[in-house]
GROMACS .gro file of C-alpha atoms in nm:
model
  503
    1MET     CA    1   0.296  -0.976   1.752
    2HIS     CA    2   0.548  -0.798   1.974
    3ALA     CA    3   0.811  -1.063   1.906
    4SER     CA    4   0.753  -1.037   1.531
    5LYS     CA    5   0.801  -0.661   1.541
    6ILE     CA    6   1.129  -0.701   1.726
    7ALA     CA    7   1.243  -0.961   1.474
    8ARG     CA    8   1.156  -0.733   1.185
    9TRP     CA    9   1.334  -0.441   1.350
   10LYS     CA   10   1.649  -0.647   1.397
   11SER     CA   11   1.631  -0.765   1.040
   12GLU     CA   12   1.587  -0.414   0.901
   13TRP     CA   13   1.875  -0.276   1.106
   14PHE     CA   14   2.123  -0.560   1.158
   15GLY     CA   15   2.038  -0.823   0.898
   16ASN     CA   16   2.302  -0.700   0.650
   17VAL     CA   17   2.550  -0.502   0.862
   18ARG     CA   18   2.872  -0.527   0.661
   19ALA     CA   19   2.718  -0.457   0.321
   20ASP     CA   20   2.497  -0.180   0.463
   21VAL     CA   21   2.794   0.002   0.618
   22LEU     CA   22   3.007  -0.014   0.301
   23ALA     CA   23   2.716   0.086   0.078
   24GLY     CA   24   2.636   0.379   0.308
   25ILE     CA   25   2.992   0.508   0.279
   26VAL     CA   26   2.972   0.497  -0.101
   27VAL     CA   27   2.644   0.688  -0.093
   28ALA     CA   28   2.788   0.949   0.144
   29LEU     CA   29   3.068   1.025  -0.101
   30ALA     CA   30   2.820   1.050  -0.387
   31LEU     CA   31   2.595   1.283  -0.187
   32ILE     CA   32   2.857   1.556  -0.144
   33PRO     CA   33   2.872   1.701  -0.499
   34GLU     CA   34   2.498   1.649  -0.541
   35ALA     CA   35   2.412   1.841  -0.222
   36ILE     CA   36   2.652   2.121  -0.312
   37GLY     CA   37   2.503   2.143  -0.659
   38PHE     CA   38   2.149   2.156  -0.527
   39SER     CA   39   2.248   2.430  -0.283
   40ILE     CA   40   2.383   2.634  -0.571
   41ILE     CA   41   2.055   2.581  -0.761
   42ALA     CA   42   1.857   2.706  -0.460
   43GLY     CA   43   2.090   3.004  -0.414
   44VAL     CA   44   2.208   2.911  -0.062
   45ASP     CA   45   2.538   2.827   0.106
   46PRO     CA   46   2.661   2.468   0.034
   47ARG     CA   47   2.631   2.382   0.402
   48VAL     CA   48   2.251   2.420   0.377
   49GLY     CA   49   2.230   2.134   0.130
   50LEU     CA   50   2.497   1.925   0.302
   51TYR     CA   51   2.346   1.959   0.649
   52ALA     CA   52   2.005   1.877   0.505
   53SER     CA   53   2.142   1.558   0.352
   54VAL     CA   54   2.297   1.460   0.687
   55ALA     CA   55   1.980   1.521   0.887
   56ILE     CA   56   1.729   1.377   0.639
   57ALA     CA   57   1.927   1.055   0.580
   58MET     CA   58   1.983   0.990   0.952
   59VAL     CA   59   1.624   1.067   1.053
   60ILE     CA   60   1.451   0.885   0.768
   61ALA     CA   61   1.645   0.572   0.861
   62PHE     CA   62   1.426   0.558   1.174
   63THR     CA   63   1.102   0.711   1.049
   64GLY     CA   64   1.078   0.598   0.686
   65GLY     CA   65   0.874   0.312   0.548
   66ARG     CA   66   1.123   0.187   0.285
   67PRO     CA   67   1.443   0.033   0.425
   68GLY     CA   68   1.748   0.086   0.207
   69MET     CA   69   1.611   0.397   0.030
   70ILE     CA   70   1.822   0.713   0.045
   71SER     CA   71   1.666   1.053   0.111
   72ALA     CA   72   1.855   1.384   0.114
   73ALA     CA   73   1.853   1.731  -0.041
   74THR     CA   74   1.728   1.708  -0.400
   75ALA     CA   75   1.710   1.917  -0.713
   76ALA     CA   76   1.333   1.868  -0.737
   77VAL     CA   77   1.283   2.062  -0.412
   78ALA     CA   78   1.572   2.305  -0.472
   79VAL     CA   79   1.418   2.431  -0.797
   80VAL     CA   80   1.091   2.516  -0.619
   81VAL     CA   81   1.249   2.742  -0.356
   82VAL     CA   82   1.463   2.961  -0.582
   83PRO     CA   83   1.216   3.257  -0.581
   84LEU     CA   84   1.162   3.226  -0.204
   85VAL     CA   85   1.533   3.246  -0.123
   86ARG     CA   86   1.588   3.524  -0.373
   87ASP     CA   87   1.305   3.742  -0.245
   88HIS     CA   88   1.300   3.668   0.129
   89GLY     CA   89   1.624   3.499   0.232
   90VAL     CA   90   1.735   3.165   0.370
   91GLU     CA   91   1.551   3.196   0.703
   92TYR     CA   92   1.220   3.184   0.519
   93LEU     CA   93   1.347   2.871   0.345
   94PHE     CA   94   1.394   2.705   0.685
   95ALA     CA   95   1.043   2.809   0.792
   96ALA     CA   96   0.896   2.683   0.464
   97THR     CA   97   1.073   2.351   0.509
   98ILE     CA   98   0.920   2.306   0.854
   99LEU     CA   99   0.574   2.374   0.711
  100MET     CA  100   0.655   2.135   0.426
  101GLY     CA  101   0.713   1.861   0.681
  102ILE     CA  102   0.384   1.944   0.854
  103PHE     CA  103   0.198   1.920   0.523
  104GLN     CA  104   0.357   1.582   0.456
  105GLY     CA  105   0.248   1.461   0.799
  106ILE     CA  106  -0.110   1.573   0.721
  107ALA     CA  107  -0.088   1.388   0.386
  108ALA     CA  108   0.007   1.071   0.575
  109LEU     CA  109  -0.291   1.113   0.811
  110LEU     CA  110  -0.521   1.155   0.510
  111LYS     CA  111  -0.366   0.847   0.341
  112LEU     CA  112  -0.287   1.047   0.028
  113ASN     CA  113  -0.022   0.787  -0.051
  114LEU     CA  114  -0.310   0.580  -0.189
  115LEU     CA  115  -0.317   0.819  -0.486
  116MET     CA  116  -0.012   0.632  -0.613
  117GLN     CA  117  -0.256   0.363  -0.726
  118PHE     CA  118  -0.341   0.592  -1.015
  119VAL     CA  119   0.018   0.604  -1.139
  120SER     CA  120   0.044   0.342  -1.413
  121ARG     CA  121   0.343   0.123  -1.487
  122SER     CA  122   0.404   0.321  -1.807
  123VAL     CA  123   0.434   0.643  -1.606
  124ILE     CA  124   0.675   0.481  -1.361
  125THR     CA  125   0.888   0.353  -1.652
  126GLY     CA  126   0.887   0.699  -1.806
  127PHE     CA  127   0.982   0.852  -1.471
  128VAL     CA  128   1.274   0.613  -1.434
  129ASN     CA  129   1.401   0.664  -1.791
  130ALA     CA  130   1.370   1.041  -1.766
  131LEU     CA  131   1.560   1.045  -1.438
  132ALA     CA  132   1.834   0.828  -1.589
  133ILE     CA  133   1.867   1.079  -1.875
  134LEU     CA  134   1.874   1.376  -1.635
  135ILE     CA  135   2.142   1.206  -1.419
  136PHE     CA  136   2.359   1.156  -1.727
  137MET     CA  137   2.297   1.510  -1.853
  138ALA     CA  138   2.405   1.647  -1.513
  139GLN     CA  139   2.750   1.492  -1.569
  140LEU     CA  140   2.806   1.658  -1.906
  141PRO     CA  141   2.953   1.984  -1.764
  142GLU     CA  142   3.229   1.774  -1.604
  143LEU     CA  143   3.298   1.620  -1.946
  144ASN     CA  144   3.286   1.940  -2.152
  145PRO     CA  145   3.638   2.010  -2.284
  146ASN     CA  146   3.561   2.382  -2.293
  147ASN     CA  147   3.520   2.393  -1.915
  148GLU     CA  148   3.810   2.459  -1.682
  149GLY     CA  149   3.988   2.151  -1.549
  150VAL     CA  150   3.849   1.912  -1.812
  151THR     CA  151   4.138   1.751  -2.002
  152TRP     CA  152   4.219   1.419  -2.164
  153LEU     CA  153   4.307   1.296  -1.815
  154THR     CA  154   3.946   1.355  -1.709
  155TYR     CA  155   3.820   1.115  -1.975
  156ALA     CA  156   4.091   0.861  -1.890
  157MET     CA  157   3.994   0.868  -1.523
  158VAL     CA  158   3.623   0.837  -1.600
  159ALA     CA  159   3.694   0.538  -1.825
  160ALA     CA  160   3.916   0.382  -1.556
  161GLY     CA  161   3.647   0.442  -1.295
  162LEU     CA  162   3.380   0.274  -1.508
  163ALA     CA  163   3.614  -0.017  -1.579
  164MET     CA  164   3.670  -0.070  -1.205
  165ILE     CA  165   3.301  -0.036  -1.122
  166TYR     CA  166   3.205  -0.307  -1.370
  167LEU     CA  167   3.511  -0.537  -1.352
  168VAL     CA  168   3.591  -0.547  -0.979
  169PRO     CA  169   3.272  -0.745  -0.896
  170ARG     CA  170   3.406  -1.024  -1.121
  171LEU     CA  171   3.706  -1.052  -0.890
  172THR     CA  172   3.544  -0.985  -0.553
  173THR     CA  173   3.222  -0.854  -0.405
  174ALA     CA  174   3.367  -0.809  -0.057
  175ILE     CA  175   3.397  -0.432  -0.115
  176PRO     CA  176   3.155  -0.232  -0.331
  177SER     CA  177   3.323  -0.159  -0.662
  178PRO     CA  178   3.221   0.211  -0.662
  179LEU     CA  179   3.409   0.253  -0.332
  180VAL     CA  180   3.716   0.085  -0.484
  181ALA     CA  181   3.699   0.319  -0.785
  182ILE     CA  182   3.668   0.632  -0.569
  183VAL     CA  183   3.957   0.533  -0.337
  184VAL     CA  184   4.191   0.421  -0.618
  185LEU     CA  185   4.129   0.728  -0.837
  186THR     CA  186   4.165   0.963  -0.537
  187CYS     CA  187   4.501   0.807  -0.443
  188LEU     CA  188   4.612   0.818  -0.808
  189SER     CA  189   4.509   1.182  -0.840
  190LEU     CA  190   4.699   1.279  -0.522
  191TRP     CA  191   5.008   1.082  -0.626
  192LEU     CA  192   5.023   1.227  -0.975
  193GLY     CA  193   4.910   1.574  -0.871
  194SER     CA  194   4.662   1.544  -1.155
  195PRO     CA  195   4.513   1.872  -1.278
  196VAL     CA  196   4.152   1.754  -1.268
  197ASN     CA  197   3.850   1.904  -1.095
  198THR     CA  198   3.794   1.793  -0.737
  199VAL     CA  199   3.501   1.804  -0.492
  200SER     CA  200   3.644   2.122  -0.333
  201ASP     CA  201   3.605   2.297  -0.670
  202MET     CA  202   3.229   2.252  -0.644
  203GLY     CA  203   3.211   2.476  -0.335
  204GLU     CA  204   3.354   2.527   0.010
  205LEU     CA  205   3.289   2.237   0.246
  206PRO     CA  206   3.147   2.338   0.585
  207GLN     CA  207   3.356   2.320   0.901
  208GLY     CA  208   3.212   2.185   1.225
  209LEU     CA  209   2.880   2.029   1.316
  210PRO     CA  210   2.528   2.155   1.242
  211PHE     CA  211   2.349   2.299   1.544
  212PHE     CA  212   1.987   2.340   1.650
  213MET     CA  213   1.825   2.667   1.546
  214LEU     CA  214   1.478   2.810   1.499
  215PRO     CA  215   1.407   3.007   1.181
  216ASP     CA  216   1.450   3.380   1.241
  217VAL     CA  217   1.121   3.491   1.089
  218PRO     CA  218   0.826   3.681   1.237
  219LEU     CA  219   0.543   3.452   1.348
  220THR     CA  220   0.273   3.641   1.161
  221TRP     CA  221  -0.004   3.570   0.912
  222GLU     CA  222   0.201   3.748   0.646
  223THR     CA  223   0.488   3.502   0.695
  224LEU     CA  224   0.246   3.213   0.656
  225THR     CA  225   0.103   3.354   0.332
  226ILE     CA  226   0.459   3.390   0.197
  227ILE     CA  227   0.581   3.040   0.277
  228ALA     CA  228   0.261   2.831   0.247
  229PRO     CA  229   0.250   2.811  -0.138
  230TYR     CA  230   0.615   2.708  -0.149
  231SER     CA  231   0.571   2.459   0.136
  232LEU     CA  232   0.269   2.297  -0.029
  233THR     CA  233   0.454   2.260  -0.361
  234MET     CA  234   0.767   2.126  -0.187
  235ALA     CA  235   0.557   1.875   0.007
  236ALA     CA  236   0.376   1.753  -0.305
  237VAL     CA  237   0.694   1.724  -0.514
  238GLY     CA  238   0.883   1.557  -0.231
  239LEU     CA  239   0.611   1.299  -0.163
  240LEU     CA  240   0.562   1.225  -0.531
  241GLU     CA  241   0.932   1.159  -0.592
  242SER     CA  242   0.968   0.967  -0.263
  243LEU     CA  243   0.672   0.734  -0.327
  244LEU     CA  244   0.777   0.669  -0.685
  245THR     CA  245   1.133   0.596  -0.572
  246ALA     CA  246   0.998   0.365  -0.299
  247GLN     CA  247   0.807   0.171  -0.563
  248ILE     CA  248   1.119   0.141  -0.776
  249VAL     CA  249   1.330   0.017  -0.483
  250ASP     CA  250   1.047  -0.226  -0.400
  251ASP     CA  251   1.082  -0.367  -0.752
  252MET     CA  252   1.464  -0.379  -0.736
  253THR     CA  253   1.473  -0.564  -0.404
  254HIS     CA  254   1.152  -0.768  -0.452
  255THR     CA  255   1.025  -0.647  -0.116
  256GLY     CA  256   0.737  -0.428   0.000
  257SER     CA  257   0.726  -0.103   0.193
  258ASP     CA  258   0.489   0.106   0.402
  259LYS     CA  259   0.408   0.408   0.181
  260ARG     CA  260   0.199   0.582   0.448
  261ARG     CA  261   0.482   0.556   0.699
  262GLU     CA  262   0.721   0.684   0.435
  263SER     CA  263   0.501   0.991   0.383
  264ALA     CA  264   0.502   1.067   0.755
  265GLY     CA  265   0.873   0.989   0.784
  266GLN     CA  266   0.958   1.234   0.507
  267GLY     CA  267   0.768   1.501   0.699
  268VAL     CA  268   0.958   1.436   1.025
  269ALA     CA  269   1.293   1.429   0.843
  270ASN     CA  270   1.231   1.763   0.672
  271ILE     CA  271   1.129   1.930   0.996
  272VAL     CA  272   1.446   1.809   1.169
  273ALA     CA  273   1.658   1.915   0.871
  274ALA     CA  274   1.520   2.271   0.885
  275LEU     CA  275   1.584   2.291   1.262
  276PHE     CA  276   1.951   2.214   1.195
  277GLY     CA  277   2.002   2.462   0.913
  278GLY     CA  278   1.908   2.243   0.617
  279MET     CA  279   1.683   2.276   0.316
  280GLY     CA  280   1.402   2.041   0.224
  281GLY     CA  281   1.457   1.710   0.049
  282CYS     CA  282   1.309   1.376  -0.044
  283ALA     CA  283   1.405   1.033  -0.170
  284MET     CA  284   1.681   1.021  -0.434
  285ILE     CA  285   1.655   0.750  -0.696
  286GLY     CA  286   2.018   0.788  -0.806
  287GLN     CA  287   2.162   0.743  -0.458
  288SER     CA  288   1.908   0.473  -0.381
  289VAL     CA  289   2.026   0.281  -0.688
  290ILE     CA  290   2.388   0.326  -0.571
  291ASN     CA  291   2.292   0.192  -0.229
  292VAL     CA  292   2.107  -0.114  -0.361
  293THR     CA  293   2.368  -0.201  -0.624
  294SER     CA  294   2.641  -0.165  -0.359
  295GLY     CA  295   2.462  -0.418  -0.139
  296GLY     CA  296   2.265  -0.187   0.088
  297ARG     CA  297   1.929  -0.327   0.193
  298GLY     CA  298   1.850  -0.219   0.549
  299ARG     CA  299   1.790   0.096   0.748
  300LEU     CA  300   2.150   0.087   0.863
  301SER     CA  301   2.271   0.171   0.513
  302THR     CA  302   2.058   0.489   0.509
  303PHE     CA  303   2.174   0.590   0.857
  304VAL     CA  304   2.541   0.525   0.771
  305ALA     CA  305   2.506   0.737   0.459
  306GLY     CA  306   2.401   1.037   0.672
  307PHE     CA  307   2.641   0.967   0.958
  308ALA     CA  308   2.938   0.902   0.727
  309LEU     CA  309   2.859   1.226   0.545
  310LEU     CA  310   2.866   1.407   0.879
  311ILE     CA  311   3.207   1.252   0.965
  312LEU     CA  312   3.343   1.327   0.620
  313LEU     CA  313   3.243   1.691   0.647
  314SER     CA  314   3.345   1.756   1.009
  315VAL     CA  315   3.661   1.545   1.037
  316LEU     CA  316   3.785   1.450   0.691
  317GLY     CA  317   3.680   1.757   0.495
  318GLY     CA  318   4.030   1.821   0.363
  319ILE     CA  319   4.064   1.470   0.226
  320VAL     CA  320   3.713   1.461   0.084
  321GLY     CA  321   3.779   1.787  -0.096
  322GLN     CA  322   4.055   1.611  -0.292
  323VAL     CA  323   3.828   1.340  -0.434
  324PRO     CA  324   3.849   1.383  -0.813
  325MET     CA  325   3.523   1.464  -0.985
  326PRO     CA  326   3.591   1.209  -1.265
  327ALA     CA  327   3.555   0.934  -1.002
  328LEU     CA  328   3.210   1.061  -0.904
  329VAL     CA  329   3.116   1.121  -1.267
  330ALA     CA  330   3.195   0.756  -1.341
  331LEU     CA  331   2.981   0.655  -1.044
  332MET     CA  332   2.683   0.865  -1.163
  333ILE     CA  333   2.717   0.734  -1.520
  334MET     CA  334   2.692   0.384  -1.374
  335VAL     CA  335   2.380   0.498  -1.188
  336SER     CA  336   2.233   0.639  -1.510
  337ILE     CA  337   2.295   0.313  -1.696
  338GLY     CA  338   2.157   0.106  -1.410
  339THR     CA  339   1.851   0.326  -1.364
  340PHE     CA  340   1.737   0.327  -1.725
  341SER     CA  341   1.480   0.059  -1.802
  342TRP     CA  342   1.644  -0.101  -2.104
  343ASN     CA  343   1.360  -0.353  -2.135
  344SER     CA  344   1.130  -0.067  -2.225
  345ILE     CA  345   1.295  -0.042  -2.568
  346PRO     CA  346   1.215  -0.393  -2.700
  347ASN     CA  347   0.881  -0.374  -2.518
  348LEU     CA  348   0.776  -0.100  -2.759
  349ARG     CA  349   0.702  -0.372  -3.014
  350VAL     CA  350   0.474  -0.572  -2.786
  351HIS     CA  351   0.312  -0.317  -2.554
  352PRO     CA  352  -0.003  -0.127  -2.662
  353TRP     CA  353   0.081   0.198  -2.840
  354GLN     CA  354  -0.104   0.391  -2.570
  355SER     CA  355   0.134   0.262  -2.302
  356SER     CA  356   0.437   0.352  -2.513
  357MET     CA  357   0.294   0.698  -2.577
  358VAL     CA  358   0.245   0.757  -2.204
  359MET     CA  359   0.605   0.656  -2.138
  360PHE     CA  360   0.741   0.877  -2.415
  361VAL     CA  361   0.540   1.180  -2.308
  362THR     CA  362   0.643   1.136  -1.945
  363VAL     CA  363   1.012   1.120  -2.047
  364ALA     CA  364   0.981   1.417  -2.283
  365VAL     CA  365   0.807   1.644  -2.031
  366VAL     CA  366   1.047   1.558  -1.747
  367VAL     CA  367   1.358   1.611  -1.963
  368ALA     CA  368   1.219   1.934  -2.111
  369THR     CA  369   1.110   2.089  -1.783
  370HIS     CA  370   1.358   1.920  -1.545
  371ASN     CA  371   1.055   1.884  -1.321
  372LEU     CA  372   0.967   1.528  -1.226
  373ALA     CA  373   0.633   1.623  -1.076
  374ILE     CA  374   0.503   1.789  -1.394
  375GLY     CA  375   0.612   1.494  -1.606
  376VAL     CA  376   0.444   1.242  -1.381
  377LEU     CA  377   0.122   1.445  -1.361
  378VAL     CA  378   0.109   1.475  -1.738
  379GLY     CA  379   0.170   1.102  -1.769
  380VAL     CA  380  -0.108   1.022  -1.523
  381LEU     CA  381  -0.347   1.255  -1.704
  382LEU     CA  382  -0.267   1.096  -2.039
  383SER     CA  383  -0.308   0.746  -1.889
  384GLY     CA  384  -0.650   0.852  -1.760
  385ILE     CA  385  -0.755   0.980  -2.101
  386PHE     CA  386  -0.652   0.656  -2.273
  387PHE     CA  387  -0.828   0.453  -2.004
  388VAL     CA  388  -1.153   0.647  -2.043
  389GLN     CA  389  -1.131   0.613  -2.420
  390LYS     CA  390  -1.084   0.235  -2.385
  391VAL     CA  391  -1.372   0.191  -2.142
  392MET     CA  392  -1.598   0.405  -2.359
  393HIS     CA  393  -1.578   0.141  -2.630
  394MET     CA  394  -1.650  -0.145  -2.390
  395PHE     CA  395  -2.019  -0.076  -2.440
  396GLU     CA  396  -2.297  -0.174  -2.681
  397VAL     CA  397  -2.676  -0.161  -2.715
  398THR     CA  398  -2.881  -0.406  -2.921
  399ARG     CA  399  -3.254  -0.385  -3.009
  400THR     CA  400  -3.496  -0.671  -3.062
  401LYS     CA  401  -3.873  -0.654  -3.126
  402GLU     CA  402  -4.149  -0.905  -3.050
  403GLY     CA  403  -4.498  -0.793  -3.129
  404GLU     CA  404  -4.559  -0.449  -2.981
  405THR     CA  405  -4.260  -0.471  -2.743
  406ALA     CA  406  -3.907  -0.350  -2.828
  407THR     CA  407  -3.624  -0.453  -2.596
  408TYR     CA  408  -3.303  -0.253  -2.577
  409THR     CA  409  -3.025  -0.463  -2.418
  410ALA     CA  410  -2.730  -0.258  -2.287
  411ARG     CA  411  -2.394  -0.420  -2.212
  412GLY     CA  412  -2.086  -0.258  -2.060
  413GLU     CA  413  -1.995   0.047  -1.857
  414ILE     CA  414  -2.211   0.358  -1.866
  415PHE     CA  415  -2.045   0.672  -1.727
  416PHE     CA  416  -1.976   1.031  -1.828
  417GLY     CA  417  -1.757   0.916  -2.120
  418SER     CA  418  -2.017   0.683  -2.275
  419VAL     CA  419  -2.347   0.864  -2.209
  420ALA     CA  420  -2.353   1.024  -2.553
  421ARG     CA  421  -2.333   0.683  -2.723
  422PHE     CA  422  -2.591   0.546  -2.478
  423GLU     CA  423  -2.837   0.821  -2.561
  424ALA     CA  424  -2.778   0.786  -2.936
  425ALA     CA  425  -2.824   0.406  -2.924
  426LEU     CA  426  -3.161   0.445  -2.750
  427GLY     CA  427  -3.288   0.702  -2.995
  428PRO     CA  428  -3.658   0.790  -3.008
  429GLU     CA  429  -3.854   0.468  -3.067
  430SER     CA  430  -4.107   0.665  -3.273
  431LEU     CA  431  -3.844   0.727  -3.541
  432ARG     CA  432  -3.774   0.357  -3.594
  433PRO     CA  433  -3.898   0.189  -3.915
  434ASP     CA  434  -4.093  -0.056  -3.697
  435PRO     CA  435  -4.182   0.140  -3.381
  436ALA     CA  436  -4.326  -0.045  -3.081
  437ASP     CA  437  -4.572   0.086  -2.825
  438HIS     CA  438  -4.394  -0.066  -2.528
  439VAL     CA  439  -4.018  -0.039  -2.460
  440ILE     CA  440  -3.807  -0.244  -2.220
  441ILE     CA  441  -3.458  -0.120  -2.138
  442ASP     CA  442  -3.265  -0.424  -2.010
  443VAL     CA  443  -2.948  -0.322  -1.822
  444THR     CA  444  -2.878  -0.658  -1.657
  445LYS     CA  445  -2.535  -0.668  -1.819
  446ALA     CA  446  -2.458  -0.296  -1.777
  447HIS     CA  447  -2.338  -0.085  -1.487
  448PHE     CA  448  -2.418   0.279  -1.418
  449TRP     CA  449  -2.119   0.451  -1.256
  450ASP     CA  450  -2.206   0.814  -1.197
  451ILE     CA  451  -2.477   1.080  -1.201
  452SER     CA  452  -2.405   1.150  -1.570
  453ALA     CA  453  -2.511   0.794  -1.648
  454ILE     CA  454  -2.827   0.827  -1.435
  455GLY     CA  455  -2.902   1.157  -1.610
  456ALA     CA  456  -2.871   0.985  -1.947
  457LEU     CA  457  -3.110   0.710  -1.840
  458ASP     CA  458  -3.361   0.972  -1.721
  459LYS     CA  459  -3.331   1.155  -2.051
  460VAL     CA  460  -3.388   0.842  -2.260
  461VAL     CA  461  -3.689   0.731  -2.057
  462GLU     CA  462  -3.847   1.076  -2.051
  463ARG     CA  463  -3.795   1.121  -2.425
  464MET     CA  464  -3.965   0.793  -2.509
  465ARG     CA  465  -4.260   0.866  -2.278
  466MET     CA  466  -4.305   1.209  -2.436
  467HIS     CA  467  -4.347   1.028  -2.768
  468GLY     CA  468  -4.624   0.805  -2.631
  469ARG     CA  469  -4.425   0.496  -2.538
  470SER     CA  470  -4.454   0.307  -2.214
  471VAL     CA  471  -4.105   0.236  -2.079
  472GLN     CA  472  -3.980  -0.015  -1.826
  473VAL     CA  473  -3.621  -0.033  -1.700
  474VAL     CA  474  -3.520  -0.382  -1.581
  475GLY     CA  475  -3.207  -0.551  -1.452
  476LEU     CA  476  -3.049  -0.270  -1.253
  477ASN     CA  477  -2.789  -0.413  -1.019
  478GLU     CA  478  -2.787  -0.299  -0.658
  479ALA     CA  479  -2.521  -0.028  -0.699
  480SER     CA  480  -2.687   0.116  -1.011
  481ALA     CA  481  -3.030   0.106  -0.845
  482ASP     CA  482  -2.887   0.288  -0.546
  483LEU     CA  483  -2.768   0.568  -0.775
  484VAL     CA  484  -3.111   0.584  -0.941
  485ASP     CA  485  -3.279   0.610  -0.602
  486ARG     CA  486  -3.048   0.889  -0.500
  487HIS     CA  487  -3.026   1.091  -0.819
  488GLY     CA  488  -3.289   0.966  -1.066
  489VAL     CA  489  -3.580   1.187  -1.166
  490THR     CA  490  -3.816   0.971  -1.369
  491ASP     CA  491  -3.805   0.630  -1.191
  492ARG     CA  492  -3.735   0.526  -0.834
  493THR     CA  493  -3.637   0.161  -0.831
  494GLY     CA  494  -3.554   0.087  -0.470
  495VAL     CA  495  -3.897  -0.051  -0.379
  496GLU     CA  496  -3.907  -0.273  -0.688
  497ILE     CA  497  -3.586  -0.456  -0.598
  498GLY     CA  498  -3.644  -0.465  -0.226
  499LEU     CA  499  -3.422  -0.174  -0.126
  500ALA     CA  500  -3.543   0.108   0.094
  501PRO     CA  501  -3.566   0.419  -0.125
  502HIS     CA  502  -3.351   0.711  -0.025
  503PRO     CA  503  -3.520   1.026   0.098
   0.00000   0.00000   0.00000
């Protein structure tokens, strides 16, 4: 066992060194404008987002459960903390991020990652498509001719960048094509002195290294009541996006991942980020797609992304500031195209309409609210409604009569959604055209799922007995009989089938 763990550790870290290093550098360059933009959204200095991206990426490489996935500062978390920063300041943001990490650690202990089992494939597809649309929409300001620095040259450079990204792999895969596009367009921009927007126009890049610091907030109950609601929301949003992204990277790489470890790893990474002056973050599907498509597969690619970002900021800040935004816009457009599930369009003709509706609603809510968590929750709720509706109709009751005995045979699932139909199907025997004195309710091919179902059975039996019929319930399986023993009022069945009745 010990040897297998060492072998897996070596594989995750050093099984793909060259590709992981190059992919990590590409991701680091793509993280810079994103982190600056998210800092602006949150209302904090750009270094808060950049330092967070450095810390989270480097730490999650060790603690995360999904090798090759990129985590850093994200818009999903930044949007949540806007009121906190505005009303209380950045120090409270750091404190809230530490508590966010603690909540995520608790979620891992409680195995809340298992809740992802309730997220259907249609919701995941909607999540992916919505994110692809949002990534593309985020590039539109850099393509708007009414904005400063956007000229015909911007469009030419974006087109050239896309051409290199898609054509270079046909010539060689030794170097990731996005890295080639960024380097070539940066050199071309510097040589021509092109009047296009650069990374430095997004915001001032920090100088020097991040340093350890504790949040300067009073350790009081009042502080906790201020930050706790934000921390809980940040933790939930961060875990939701991280676990969904992990599932997507699983599908892209045809490998598995440890979702519980990922939940705990996100918590550790966020705590460390806050202690070094960073905001909270989570997994980033866009950068994860860049990493995977650039050849990154192992933990080394994630670590290099954070470490390269640190070097770029502390040593090469002047050069990085000259990277033209059209090069990064081309990169993100590639990400948008690669992220979108194009198969979902022809699948509309063959998938059930309910699945397509769930996908459409998830996309619409995410795009309308720019909140991935709300979109996914709405999609899950709608999936649940459709599932309940489907199961409700997987149920029937037939009646046969022999002499003075009527037998009602129930088939299917009896739960809160089908109890009304169950009660109606076993209507008062006295109102039948050919009423029988004795009634048998045969549930051999049925299953009672909850106390609502047991309540319905009680109601039916009691109603028939009140009208002078003798009633016998037969065929309860062990689980259904157990529910009757626990919660039934009219009949206790445990003794009849050999089970000890519950007190």
